[in-house]
Structure formats: C-alpha cells, structure tokens
Coordinates of C-alpha atoms and ligand atoms in Angstrom, one line a residue:
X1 CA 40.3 14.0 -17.6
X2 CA 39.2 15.2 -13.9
X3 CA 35.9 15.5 -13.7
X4 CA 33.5 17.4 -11.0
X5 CA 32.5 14.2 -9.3
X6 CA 33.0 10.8 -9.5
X7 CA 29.3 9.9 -9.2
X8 CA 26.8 11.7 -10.0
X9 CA 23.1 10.4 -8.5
X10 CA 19.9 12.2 -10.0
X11 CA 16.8 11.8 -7.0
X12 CA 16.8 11.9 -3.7
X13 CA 14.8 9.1 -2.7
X14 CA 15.0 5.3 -1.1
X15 CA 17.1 4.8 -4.2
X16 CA 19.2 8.0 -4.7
X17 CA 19.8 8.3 -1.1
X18 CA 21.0 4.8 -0.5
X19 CA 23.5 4.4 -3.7
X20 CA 24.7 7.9 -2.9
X21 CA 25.7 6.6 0.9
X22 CA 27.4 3.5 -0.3
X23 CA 29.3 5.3 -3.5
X24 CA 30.6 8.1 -1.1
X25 CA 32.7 5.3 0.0
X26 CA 35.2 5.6 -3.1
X27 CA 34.9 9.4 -3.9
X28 CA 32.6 12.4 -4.6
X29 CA 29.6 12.0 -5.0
X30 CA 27.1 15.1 -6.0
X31 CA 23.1 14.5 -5.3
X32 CA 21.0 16.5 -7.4
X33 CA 17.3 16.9 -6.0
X34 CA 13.8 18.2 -7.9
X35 CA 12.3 19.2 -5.1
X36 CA 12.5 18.2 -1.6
X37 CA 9.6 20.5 -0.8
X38 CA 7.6 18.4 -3.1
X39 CA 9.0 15.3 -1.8
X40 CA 9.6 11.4 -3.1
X41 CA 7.8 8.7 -3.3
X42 CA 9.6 7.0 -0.7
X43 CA 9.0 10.2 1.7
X44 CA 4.8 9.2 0.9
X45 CA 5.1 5.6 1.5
X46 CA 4.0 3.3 4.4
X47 CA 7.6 3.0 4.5
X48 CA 7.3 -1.2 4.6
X49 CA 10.3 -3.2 3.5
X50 CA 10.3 -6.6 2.3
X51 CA 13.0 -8.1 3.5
X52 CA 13.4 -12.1 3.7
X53 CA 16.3 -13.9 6.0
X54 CA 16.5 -11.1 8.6
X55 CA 18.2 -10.8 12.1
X56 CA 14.8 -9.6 13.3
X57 CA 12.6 -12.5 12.0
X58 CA 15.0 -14.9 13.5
X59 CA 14.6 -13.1 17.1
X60 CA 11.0 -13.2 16.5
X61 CA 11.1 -17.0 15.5
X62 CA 10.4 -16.6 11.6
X63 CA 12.2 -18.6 9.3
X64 CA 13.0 -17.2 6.3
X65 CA 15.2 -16.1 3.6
X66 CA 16.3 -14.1 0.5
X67 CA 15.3 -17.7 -1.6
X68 CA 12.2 -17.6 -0.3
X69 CA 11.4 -13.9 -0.7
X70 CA 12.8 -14.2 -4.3
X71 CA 10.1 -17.4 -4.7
X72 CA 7.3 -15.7 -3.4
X73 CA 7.9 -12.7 -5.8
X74 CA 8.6 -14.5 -8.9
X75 CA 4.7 -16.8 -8.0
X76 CA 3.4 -13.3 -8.0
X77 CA 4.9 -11.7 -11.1
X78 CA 4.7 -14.4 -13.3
X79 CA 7.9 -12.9 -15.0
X80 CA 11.1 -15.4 -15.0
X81 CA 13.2 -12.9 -17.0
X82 CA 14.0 -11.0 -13.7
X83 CA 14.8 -13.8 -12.2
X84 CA 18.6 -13.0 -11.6
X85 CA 17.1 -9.2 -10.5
X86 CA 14.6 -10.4 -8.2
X87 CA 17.1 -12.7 -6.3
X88 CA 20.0 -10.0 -6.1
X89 CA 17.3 -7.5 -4.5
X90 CA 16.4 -10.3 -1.9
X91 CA 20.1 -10.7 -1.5
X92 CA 20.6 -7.3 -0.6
X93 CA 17.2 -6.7 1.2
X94 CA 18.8 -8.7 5.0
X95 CA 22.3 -6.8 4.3
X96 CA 20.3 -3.6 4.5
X97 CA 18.1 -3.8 6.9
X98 CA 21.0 -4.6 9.4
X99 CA 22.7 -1.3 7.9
X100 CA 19.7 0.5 8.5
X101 CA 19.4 -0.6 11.8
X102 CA 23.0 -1.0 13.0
X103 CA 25.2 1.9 11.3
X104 CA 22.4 4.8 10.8
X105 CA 20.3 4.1 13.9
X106 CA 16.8 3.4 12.2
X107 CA 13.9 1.9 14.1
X108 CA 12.5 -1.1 12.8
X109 CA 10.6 -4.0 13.9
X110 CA 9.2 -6.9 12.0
X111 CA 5.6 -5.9 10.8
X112 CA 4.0 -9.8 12.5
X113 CA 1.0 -7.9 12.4
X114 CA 1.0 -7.2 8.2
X115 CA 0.3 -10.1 6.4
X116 CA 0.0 -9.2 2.5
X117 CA -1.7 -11.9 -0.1
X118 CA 1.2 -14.0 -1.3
X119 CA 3.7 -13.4 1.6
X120 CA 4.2 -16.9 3.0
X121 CA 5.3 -15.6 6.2
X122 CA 5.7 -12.2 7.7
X123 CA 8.7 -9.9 6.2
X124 CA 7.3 -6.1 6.1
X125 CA 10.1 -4.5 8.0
X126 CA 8.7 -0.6 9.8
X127 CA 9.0 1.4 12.6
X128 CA 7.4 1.1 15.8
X129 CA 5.4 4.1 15.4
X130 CA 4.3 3.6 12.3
X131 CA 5.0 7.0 10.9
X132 CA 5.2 5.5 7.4
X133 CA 8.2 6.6 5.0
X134 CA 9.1 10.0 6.3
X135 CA 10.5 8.0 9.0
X136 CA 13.1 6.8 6.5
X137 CA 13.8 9.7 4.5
X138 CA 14.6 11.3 7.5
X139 CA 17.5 8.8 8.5
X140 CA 18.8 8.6 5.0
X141 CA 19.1 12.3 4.7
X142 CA 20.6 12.7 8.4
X143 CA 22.9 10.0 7.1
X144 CA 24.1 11.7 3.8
X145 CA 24.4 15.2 5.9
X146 CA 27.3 13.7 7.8
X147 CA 29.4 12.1 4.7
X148 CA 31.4 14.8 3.9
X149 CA 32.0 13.7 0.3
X150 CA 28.7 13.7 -0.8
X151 CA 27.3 17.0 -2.0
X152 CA 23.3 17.1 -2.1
X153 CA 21.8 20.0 -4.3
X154 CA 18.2 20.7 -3.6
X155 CA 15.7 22.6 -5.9
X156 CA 18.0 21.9 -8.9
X157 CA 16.4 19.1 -11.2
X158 CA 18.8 17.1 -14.2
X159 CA 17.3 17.8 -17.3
X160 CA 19.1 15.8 -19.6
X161 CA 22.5 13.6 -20.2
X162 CA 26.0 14.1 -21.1
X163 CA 26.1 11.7 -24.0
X164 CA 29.5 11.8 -26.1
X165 CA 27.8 9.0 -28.1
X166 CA 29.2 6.1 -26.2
X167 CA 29.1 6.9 -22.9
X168 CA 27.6 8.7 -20.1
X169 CA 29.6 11.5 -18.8
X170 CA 27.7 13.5 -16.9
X171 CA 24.2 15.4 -17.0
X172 CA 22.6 18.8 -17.4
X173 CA 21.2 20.8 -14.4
X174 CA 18.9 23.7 -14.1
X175 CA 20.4 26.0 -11.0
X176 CA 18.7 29.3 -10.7
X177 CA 21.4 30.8 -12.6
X178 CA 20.5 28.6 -15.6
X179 CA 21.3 25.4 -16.7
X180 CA 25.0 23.8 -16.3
X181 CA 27.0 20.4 -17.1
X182 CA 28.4 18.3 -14.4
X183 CA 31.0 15.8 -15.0
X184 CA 31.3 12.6 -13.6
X185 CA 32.7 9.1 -14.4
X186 CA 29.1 7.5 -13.3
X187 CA 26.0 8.7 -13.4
X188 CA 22.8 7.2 -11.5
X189 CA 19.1 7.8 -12.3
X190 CA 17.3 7.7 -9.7
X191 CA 14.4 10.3 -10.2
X192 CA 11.5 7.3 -9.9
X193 CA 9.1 6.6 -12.6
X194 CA 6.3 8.5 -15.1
X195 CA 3.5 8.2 -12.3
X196 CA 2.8 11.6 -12.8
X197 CA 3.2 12.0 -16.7
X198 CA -0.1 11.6 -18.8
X199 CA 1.5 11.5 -22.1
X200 CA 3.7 8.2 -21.1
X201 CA 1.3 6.5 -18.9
X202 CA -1.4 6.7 -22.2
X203 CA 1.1 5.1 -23.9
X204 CA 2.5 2.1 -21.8
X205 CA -0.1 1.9 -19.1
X206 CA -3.1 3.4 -20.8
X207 CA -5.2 1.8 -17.9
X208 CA -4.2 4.2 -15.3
X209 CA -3.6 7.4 -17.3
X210 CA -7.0 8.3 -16.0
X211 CA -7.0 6.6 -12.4
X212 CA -6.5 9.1 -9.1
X213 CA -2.6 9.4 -8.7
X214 CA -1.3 9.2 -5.3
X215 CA 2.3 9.6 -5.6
X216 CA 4.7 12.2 -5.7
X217 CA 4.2 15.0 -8.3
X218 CA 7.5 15.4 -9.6
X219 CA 7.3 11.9 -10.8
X220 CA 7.5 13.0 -14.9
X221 CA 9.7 10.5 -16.5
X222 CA 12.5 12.1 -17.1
X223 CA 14.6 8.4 -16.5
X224 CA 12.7 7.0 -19.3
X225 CA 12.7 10.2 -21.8
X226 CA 16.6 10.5 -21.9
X227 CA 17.2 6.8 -21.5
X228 CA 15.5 6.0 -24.9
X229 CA 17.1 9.5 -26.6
X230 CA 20.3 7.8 -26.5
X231 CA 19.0 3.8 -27.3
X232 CA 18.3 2.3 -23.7
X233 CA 16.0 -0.7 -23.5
X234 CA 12.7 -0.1 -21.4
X235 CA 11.4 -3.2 -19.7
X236 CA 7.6 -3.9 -18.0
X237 CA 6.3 -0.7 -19.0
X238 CA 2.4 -1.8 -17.9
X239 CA 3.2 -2.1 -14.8
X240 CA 2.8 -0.2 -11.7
X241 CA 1.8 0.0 -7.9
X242 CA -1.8 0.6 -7.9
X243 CA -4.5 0.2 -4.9
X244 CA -7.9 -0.7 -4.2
X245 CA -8.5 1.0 -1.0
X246 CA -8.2 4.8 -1.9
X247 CA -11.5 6.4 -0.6
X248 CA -13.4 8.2 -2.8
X249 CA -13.4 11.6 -2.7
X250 CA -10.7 12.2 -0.5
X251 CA -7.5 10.3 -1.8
X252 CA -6.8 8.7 2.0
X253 CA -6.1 5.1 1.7
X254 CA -7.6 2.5 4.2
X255 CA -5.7 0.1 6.4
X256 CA -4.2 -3.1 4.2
X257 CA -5.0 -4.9 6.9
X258 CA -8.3 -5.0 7.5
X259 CA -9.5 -7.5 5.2
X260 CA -7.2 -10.1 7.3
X261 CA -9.3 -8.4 10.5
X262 CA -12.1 -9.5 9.0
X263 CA -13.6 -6.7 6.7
X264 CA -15.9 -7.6 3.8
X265 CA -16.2 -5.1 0.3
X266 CA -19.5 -5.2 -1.9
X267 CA -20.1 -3.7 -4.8
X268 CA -23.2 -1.0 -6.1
X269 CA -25.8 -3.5 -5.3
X270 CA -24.6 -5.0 -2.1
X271 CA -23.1 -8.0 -2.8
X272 CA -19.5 -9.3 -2.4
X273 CA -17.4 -9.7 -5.2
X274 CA -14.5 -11.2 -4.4
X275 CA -12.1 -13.2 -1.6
X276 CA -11.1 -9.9 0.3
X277 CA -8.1 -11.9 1.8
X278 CA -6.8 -13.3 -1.5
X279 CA -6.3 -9.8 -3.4
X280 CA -2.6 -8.0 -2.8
X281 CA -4.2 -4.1 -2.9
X282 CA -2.4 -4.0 -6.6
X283 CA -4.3 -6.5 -7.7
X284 CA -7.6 -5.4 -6.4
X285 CA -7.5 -1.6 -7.8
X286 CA -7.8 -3.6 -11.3
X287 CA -11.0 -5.5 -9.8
X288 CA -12.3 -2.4 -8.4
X289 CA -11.9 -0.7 -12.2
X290 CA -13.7 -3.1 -13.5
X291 CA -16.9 -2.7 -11.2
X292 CA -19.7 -0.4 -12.3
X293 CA -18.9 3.4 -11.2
X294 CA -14.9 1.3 -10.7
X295 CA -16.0 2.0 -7.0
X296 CA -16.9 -0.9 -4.1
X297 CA -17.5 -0.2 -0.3
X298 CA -15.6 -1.4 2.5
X299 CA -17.1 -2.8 5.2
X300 CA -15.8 -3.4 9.0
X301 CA -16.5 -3.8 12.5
X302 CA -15.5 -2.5 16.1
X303 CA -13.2 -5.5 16.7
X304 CA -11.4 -5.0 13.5
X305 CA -11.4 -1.3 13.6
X306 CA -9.9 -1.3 17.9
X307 CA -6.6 -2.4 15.8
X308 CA -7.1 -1.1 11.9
X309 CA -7.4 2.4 13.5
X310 CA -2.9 2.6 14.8
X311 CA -1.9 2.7 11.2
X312 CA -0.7 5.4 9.4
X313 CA -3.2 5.6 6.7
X314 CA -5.9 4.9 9.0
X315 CA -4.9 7.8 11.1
X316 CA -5.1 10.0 7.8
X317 CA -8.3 8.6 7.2
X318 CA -9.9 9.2 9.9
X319 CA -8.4 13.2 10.3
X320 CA -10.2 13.5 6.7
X321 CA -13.4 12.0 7.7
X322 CA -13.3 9.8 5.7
X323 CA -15.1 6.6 7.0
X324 CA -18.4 6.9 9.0
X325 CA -19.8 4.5 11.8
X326 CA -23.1 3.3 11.1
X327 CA -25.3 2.1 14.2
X328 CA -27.3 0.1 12.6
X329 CA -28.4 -1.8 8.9
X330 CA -30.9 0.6 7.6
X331 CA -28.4 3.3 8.6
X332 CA -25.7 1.9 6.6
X333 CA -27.4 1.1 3.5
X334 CA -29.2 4.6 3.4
X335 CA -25.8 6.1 4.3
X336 CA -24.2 4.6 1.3
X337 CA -27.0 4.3 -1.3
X338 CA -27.2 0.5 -1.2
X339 CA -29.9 -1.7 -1.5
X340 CA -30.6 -2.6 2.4
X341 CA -32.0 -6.2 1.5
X342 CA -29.1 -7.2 -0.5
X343 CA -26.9 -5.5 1.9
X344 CA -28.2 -7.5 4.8
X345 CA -28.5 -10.8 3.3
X346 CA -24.9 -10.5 2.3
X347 CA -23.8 -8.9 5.8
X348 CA -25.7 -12.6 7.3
X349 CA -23.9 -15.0 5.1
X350 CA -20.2 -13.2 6.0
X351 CA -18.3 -14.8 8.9
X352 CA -15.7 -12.5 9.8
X353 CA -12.6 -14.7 10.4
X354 CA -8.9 -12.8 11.5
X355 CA -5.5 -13.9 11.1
X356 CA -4.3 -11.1 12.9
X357 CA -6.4 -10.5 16.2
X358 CA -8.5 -13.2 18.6
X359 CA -11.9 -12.4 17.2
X360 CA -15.1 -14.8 17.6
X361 CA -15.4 -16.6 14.1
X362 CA -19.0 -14.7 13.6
X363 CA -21.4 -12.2 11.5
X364 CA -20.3 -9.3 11.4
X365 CA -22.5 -7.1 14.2
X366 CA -23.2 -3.6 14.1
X367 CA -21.7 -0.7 15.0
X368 CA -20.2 -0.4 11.3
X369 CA -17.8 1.3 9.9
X370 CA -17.7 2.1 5.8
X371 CA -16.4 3.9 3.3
X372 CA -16.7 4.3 -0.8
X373 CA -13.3 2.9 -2.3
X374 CA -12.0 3.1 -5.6
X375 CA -8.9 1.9 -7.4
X376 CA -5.7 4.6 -8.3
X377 CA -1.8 4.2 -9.6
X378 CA 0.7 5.5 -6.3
X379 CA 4.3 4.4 -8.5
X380 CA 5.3 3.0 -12.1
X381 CA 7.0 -0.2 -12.0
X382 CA 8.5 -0.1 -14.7
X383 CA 11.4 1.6 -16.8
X384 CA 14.9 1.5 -18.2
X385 CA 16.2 -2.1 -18.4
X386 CA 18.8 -2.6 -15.8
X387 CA 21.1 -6.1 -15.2
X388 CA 21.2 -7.5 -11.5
X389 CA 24.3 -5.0 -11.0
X390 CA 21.9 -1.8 -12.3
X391 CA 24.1 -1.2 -15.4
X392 CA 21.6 0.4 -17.9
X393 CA 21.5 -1.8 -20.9
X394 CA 20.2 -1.8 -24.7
X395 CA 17.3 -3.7 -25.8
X396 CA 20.6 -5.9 -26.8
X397 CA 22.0 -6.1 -24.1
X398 CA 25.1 -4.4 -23.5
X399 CA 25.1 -1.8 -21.0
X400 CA 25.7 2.2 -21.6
X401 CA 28.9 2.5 -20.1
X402 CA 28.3 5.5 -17.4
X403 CA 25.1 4.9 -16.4
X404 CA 23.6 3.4 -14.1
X405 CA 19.5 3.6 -12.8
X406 CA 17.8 2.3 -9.5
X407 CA 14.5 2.5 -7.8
X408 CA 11.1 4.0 -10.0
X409 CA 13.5 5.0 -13.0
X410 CA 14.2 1.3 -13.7
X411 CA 12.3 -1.6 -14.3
X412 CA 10.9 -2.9 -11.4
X413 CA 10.1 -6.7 -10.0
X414 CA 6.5 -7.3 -10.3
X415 CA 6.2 -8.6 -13.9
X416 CA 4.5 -6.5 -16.8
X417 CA 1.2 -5.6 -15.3
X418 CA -0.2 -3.9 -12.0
X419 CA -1.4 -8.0 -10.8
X420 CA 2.2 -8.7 -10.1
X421 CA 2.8 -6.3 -7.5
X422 CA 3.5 -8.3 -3.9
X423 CA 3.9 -5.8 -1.0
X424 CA 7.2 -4.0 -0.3
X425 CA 8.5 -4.7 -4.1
X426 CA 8.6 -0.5 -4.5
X427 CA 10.7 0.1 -2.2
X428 CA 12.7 -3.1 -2.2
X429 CA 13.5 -2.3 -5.8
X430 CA 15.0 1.1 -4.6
X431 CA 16.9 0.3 -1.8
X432 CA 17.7 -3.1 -3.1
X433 CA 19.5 -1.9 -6.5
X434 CA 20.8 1.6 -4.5
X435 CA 22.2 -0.4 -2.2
X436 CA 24.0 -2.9 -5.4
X437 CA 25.2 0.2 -7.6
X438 CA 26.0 2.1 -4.9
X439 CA 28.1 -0.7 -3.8
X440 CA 29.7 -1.3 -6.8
X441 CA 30.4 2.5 -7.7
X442 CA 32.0 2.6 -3.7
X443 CA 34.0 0.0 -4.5
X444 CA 35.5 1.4 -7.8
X445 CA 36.7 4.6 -6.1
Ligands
FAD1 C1 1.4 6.3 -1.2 C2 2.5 5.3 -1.5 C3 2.7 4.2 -0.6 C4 3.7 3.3 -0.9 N1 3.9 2.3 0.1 C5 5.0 1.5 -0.1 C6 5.4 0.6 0.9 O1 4.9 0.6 2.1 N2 6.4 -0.3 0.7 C7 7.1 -0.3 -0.5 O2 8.0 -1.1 -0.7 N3 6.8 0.6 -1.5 C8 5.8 1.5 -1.3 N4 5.5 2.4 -2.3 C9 6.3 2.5 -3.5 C10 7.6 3.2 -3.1 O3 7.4 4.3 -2.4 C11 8.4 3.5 -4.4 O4 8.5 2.4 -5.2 C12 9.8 4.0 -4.0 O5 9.8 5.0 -3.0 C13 10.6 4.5 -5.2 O6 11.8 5.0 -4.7 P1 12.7 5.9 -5.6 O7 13.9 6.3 -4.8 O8 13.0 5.2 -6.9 O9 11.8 7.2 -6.0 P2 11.3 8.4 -5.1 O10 11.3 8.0 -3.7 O11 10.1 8.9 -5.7 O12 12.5 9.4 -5.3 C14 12.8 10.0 -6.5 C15 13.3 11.4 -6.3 O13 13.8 11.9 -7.6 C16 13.5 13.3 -7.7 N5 13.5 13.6 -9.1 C17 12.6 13.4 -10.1 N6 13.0 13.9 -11.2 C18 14.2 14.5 -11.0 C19 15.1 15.2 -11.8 N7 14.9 15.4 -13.1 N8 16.2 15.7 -11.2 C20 16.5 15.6 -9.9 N9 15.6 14.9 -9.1 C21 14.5 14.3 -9.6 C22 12.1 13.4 -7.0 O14 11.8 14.7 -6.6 C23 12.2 12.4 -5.8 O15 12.7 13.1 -4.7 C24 4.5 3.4 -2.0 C25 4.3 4.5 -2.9 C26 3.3 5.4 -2.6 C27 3.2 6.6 -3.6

C-alpha cells in the first residue's frame, strides 16, 4: 500500500532535523513541527557537542576517541546497560561533526577552553562566536530547506499514533483545518522529553517537578504518553539535565567555566560547601537543592570574569543584571545578606587556582563579582527504551516495528538520575541516534 511518506519524523530539533537529513536520502520524508516560534531545546542550548576522536582535536594536538568518550560517560553514569548505546553515539559523534562541518558548512572549533568535571580531555565542539545552539538550528534548517524530498510542516503538532496493533503506520496531526492521518512506512519521535509536563515529572522525577524549568515550553511528553499507550518500555525515567548555576530571580545561567577560572560558591552563612571544580553543573543543581533556601552564591574575580564574560550565557547575564561587582568585603556581604566575618575568613582561606587562564595561584582580591544561584531541570533524559539502532522496543525487548525515537523522546546516556549527566550528553544523544536512524531509514529507501 503507498503511503504519504516514507518517513515520517515528529520534532524539529538536533534530533528530528538530523534523521530527517540523512533519511531523505532513500525517499520522502515529511517533518512535522509544534512550534518553531516557540522553539527546541536544541535552538536554547549552548549548542556544545561532545564529540571524542575528531579531525579537529587531532589539528589541535588532542588525542582522543569515540572509546574514550564512551569510558568517560559510562564513569559518570554509573549505568552499564547503555553500554552498547553510549558507544554507538560516540561512534557517530566524529562522523558528524565532519558532516557538520564539511557538507553543511557549520562553524566549529574545539571548545580547549571548556573543561567539564569528568571530561579527561577537551571534546566540547562550538562555534567561534559562541552564539550557542541557534547557531545550529540554523544550519540544520538551511540544510533541510534545500532537500527537496523532505517536507517540513510548521505549527502543526502529532497528536497521537497510527497503531494497527502491531505496527506503526503513521501518526495523527492537528493542521488548522483539523486533525489528519499521515502514512508512512517509519515513523520517528523526536519531540524531546516531559521537561515541561508537571503531571509526569511528579511521577518519575518528583525532585524537579517543582525546580525552575529552563527549557523549551512545548516539551509535554507526548513521546512517552503514546509510547506506553501501545506497550513501549520507558528507560531512566529520574533522569534529566539539571544545573546549579541559574541565577535567582532571573533564570540567566552563569558561565560553566568559572569555577575552573577560579570562582568559589558558599552557602547562606558564608562558607564553602563543596569542591567547585569537581561538580558537572547536573550534579551540583542536586547539591544546591539540598542547601537551606536550595540557593548558594557564586563568587569571582576580575581575572576570571576578563574571560567568563565572552560566553553566551554570560552575555545574557549580564544584559539582565544579573551579577553585581562589589568593591569591597563589607560591600559584598551586605549586598548579599551574608555574614561578613564568615564571608571573609572563607574568602582568606581560598586560593583561586585556573586551568584555563595564567592567573597568580592567590586569594581572591576584590573587585568582586556575585550572584544568588539556585539549582533548575533545562531537559529530561530519559524516555522510551530504544536499542543502539533507535528501534523503539518493549520492556521485552522486541522492537515496535515502525517506530523509531531519538533525542529528548528516548532514553538518554547519563544513567537513572540527574548525577550522571557529563557535558554534551543532550545533544550527543540527539544528533548521535538522528544521525543512526536516520541513517538506517536512508539506507532502506
Ligand atoms: C538551556 C539549555 C542548555 C543546554 N545546553 C546543552 C549543551 O550545550 N550541550 C548539549 O549537549 N546539550 C545541551 N542541552 C540539552 C539539549 O539541548 C537537548 O538534550 C537536545 O537539544 C534535545 O534535542 P531534541 O532534538 O531531542 O529535542 P528539541 O531540540 O527540544 O526538539 C524537539 C522538537 O520537537 C517539537 N515537538 C514537541 N512535541 C511535538 C509534537 N507533538 N509534534 C511535533 N513537534 C513536537 C518541539 O517543538 C521541538 O521543536 C541544553 C538544554 C537546555 C534547555
């Protein structure tokens, strides 16, 4: 039976975009988007990708690989059942990356100056400018624009499945004219995760269902609600990307980097409370909910700020106002409401030591720069429980013929809880399984 499309790709993000640019390779493909006005995920990002074993770490003198990668991420997650997951993604990560760069013109450089906790040597792939993931969704979509077999179809969200109670064979969209079935031998969620959907993060993340949410609104679920309708398995439901540096009243996000430029955090009553340099910013929004008020204060200095300052965030930041420079110790502690004696003995007994710039191993001297920070969720990691090839499978096992899922709507590869997070793992899990279904659909046409 002909149907309208041989691929049918739900999400226009990291994931979507990328499986939908490798399918096109073997037939029609149709891309139906929620909302591009209220954008993705990726579109919100920093943009960062992991990759391990790439042309541009070797120019830059960096040995690596996707084994390595794959190791450092399986220390973090503490999860050997997506094992054979983890090292596909790494796999892929090199092979895209050169894609990116060589067939749709996207600038990146190796990030030398973004070490992350548990990255044992510098893989955070982004562009020059640092103008975070808009950057990429903007290549992806100029990319899909000239492939004349893929259809994209904005402002038109998939509400459910075609389910003829074996396989997939197509889903239900809502067009302006009402809702309408679309055929297609393979179907592939990649509408992200339930981020932005109270009910299901109570139930499998109960932690965050209450924790500032800085991701994408249209993030509801929907993978996960028709996935188990018709008996998919759901894998790592706990987890999910959260962060320790979103700044308290105004939802801006610090520079990652400047613990490693030598920034120190306290807590209410001016003391430190952990090893700044050891905490991947997942890990540290949990440390940050446990604190009194779940809010600490960040701490830095000129030299660290001269560099902190170029990122993104930072930039964001600092057009919200919100960070202030303090000229001196009393100022600071009245400033923030902490107590200055504590404060200052804790300020004397921190040497401010940088991998990153050629600082004097010293005290931290004043001017200061600080902010309140507290702890939120930006993306689920987990979801509907794929194979290494992205086949949706039962809780047995055996995949749903027709349907395949990528990205936020699957599960991810950072273990069962928010800890297991290592940087880049959001967006490696997109473009990483994207780029295998996508390749596997493409090559099927
Ligand atoms: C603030 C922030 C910073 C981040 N920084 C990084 C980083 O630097 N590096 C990194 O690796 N990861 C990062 N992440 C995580 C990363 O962005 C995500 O894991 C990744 O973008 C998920 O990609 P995706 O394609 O699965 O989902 P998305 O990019 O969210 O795309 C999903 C798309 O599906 C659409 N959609 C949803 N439901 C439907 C429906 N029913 N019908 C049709 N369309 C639908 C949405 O509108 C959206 O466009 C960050 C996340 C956030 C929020």
């Amino acid at each position: 039976m002909s149907t309208d499309a041989e691929v049918v790709v739900v999400g226009a993000g990291a994931a979507g975009m990328t499986a939908a640019l490798r399918a096109a390779r073997g037939g029609r493909v149709i891309v139906f988007e929620k909302s591009t006005r209220h954008g993705c995920n990726t579109q919100y990002s920093s943009g960062s990708l992991a990759a391990g074993g790439t042309r541009l770490q070797a120019e830059a003198g960096i040995e690596d690989s996707p084994e390595r990668h794959a190791r450092d991420i399986l220390a973090a997650s503490g999860d050997p059942g997506a094992a054979a997951l983890v090292r596909a993604v790494c796999a892929a990560a090199p092979r895209y990356v050169d894609w990116l760069v060589d067939e749709l013109g996207h600038p990146l450089e190796l990030g030398i100056d973004m070490p992350r906790a548990g990255q044992s040597v510098p893989r955070l792939h982004t562009d020059p400018g640092r103008g975070g993931g808009k950057v990429l969704v903007r290549t992806l979509r100029h990319a899909m624009s000239a492939v004349a077999d893929i259809t994209f179809v904005d402002e038109t969200p998939a509400v459910g499945l075609r389910y003829d109670g074996t396989r997939v064979t197509g889903v239900r969209v809502r067009e302006h004219t009402g809702e309408q079935e679309v055929t297609a031998d393979d179907v592939v969620l990649a509408c992200d995760g339930y981020g932005n959907n109270p009910d299901l993060l109570r139930r499998f993340a109960p932690d965050a269902a209450t924790a500032f949410h800085g991701g994408v609104s249209t993030s509801h679920g929907d993978a996960v609600i028709w996935g188990e309708r018709i008996g998919a398995g759901l894998r790592n439901m706990g987890a999910y990307l959260g962060h320790g540096q979103v700044v308290a009243g105004h939802g801006t996000r610090l520079n990652p980097n400047l613990p490693f430029l030598g920034a120190l955090m306290v807590d209410g009553d001016g003391r430190r409370f952990c090893d700044e340099k050891a905490q991947g910013y997942s890990r540290l929004g949990g440390l940050i909910r446990r604190l009194p008020g779940e809010r600490a204060v960040m701490i830095w200095d000129e030299p660290a700020h001269e560099v902190a300052r170029h990122s993104e965030l930072m930039r964001e930041s600092i057009e919200a106002g919100a960070f202030r420079r303090y000229a001196d110790l009393s100022s600071l502690a009245g400033g923030l409401g902490l107590p200055e004696d504590t404060l200052g003995r804790t300020l004397d007994g921190f040497v401010a030591a940088s991998d990153l710039v050629k600082r004097p191993v010293e005290r931290l001297r004043p001017p200061w720069y600080a902010a309140w920070i507290t702890h939120g969720i930006l993306t689920t990691q987990g979801g509907l429980l794929i194979d290494a090839e992205g086949h949706v499978l039962r809780p047995d096992g055996t995949p749903i013929p027709g349907l395949s899922a990528a990205g936020g709507a699957a599960t991810g590869i950072s273990g069962p809880s928010p800890d297991g997070y290592s940087s880049g793992n959001g967006l490696l899990a997109a473009m990483g399984v994207g780029w295998i279904v996508g390749n596997r659909l493409g090559s099927a046409g």
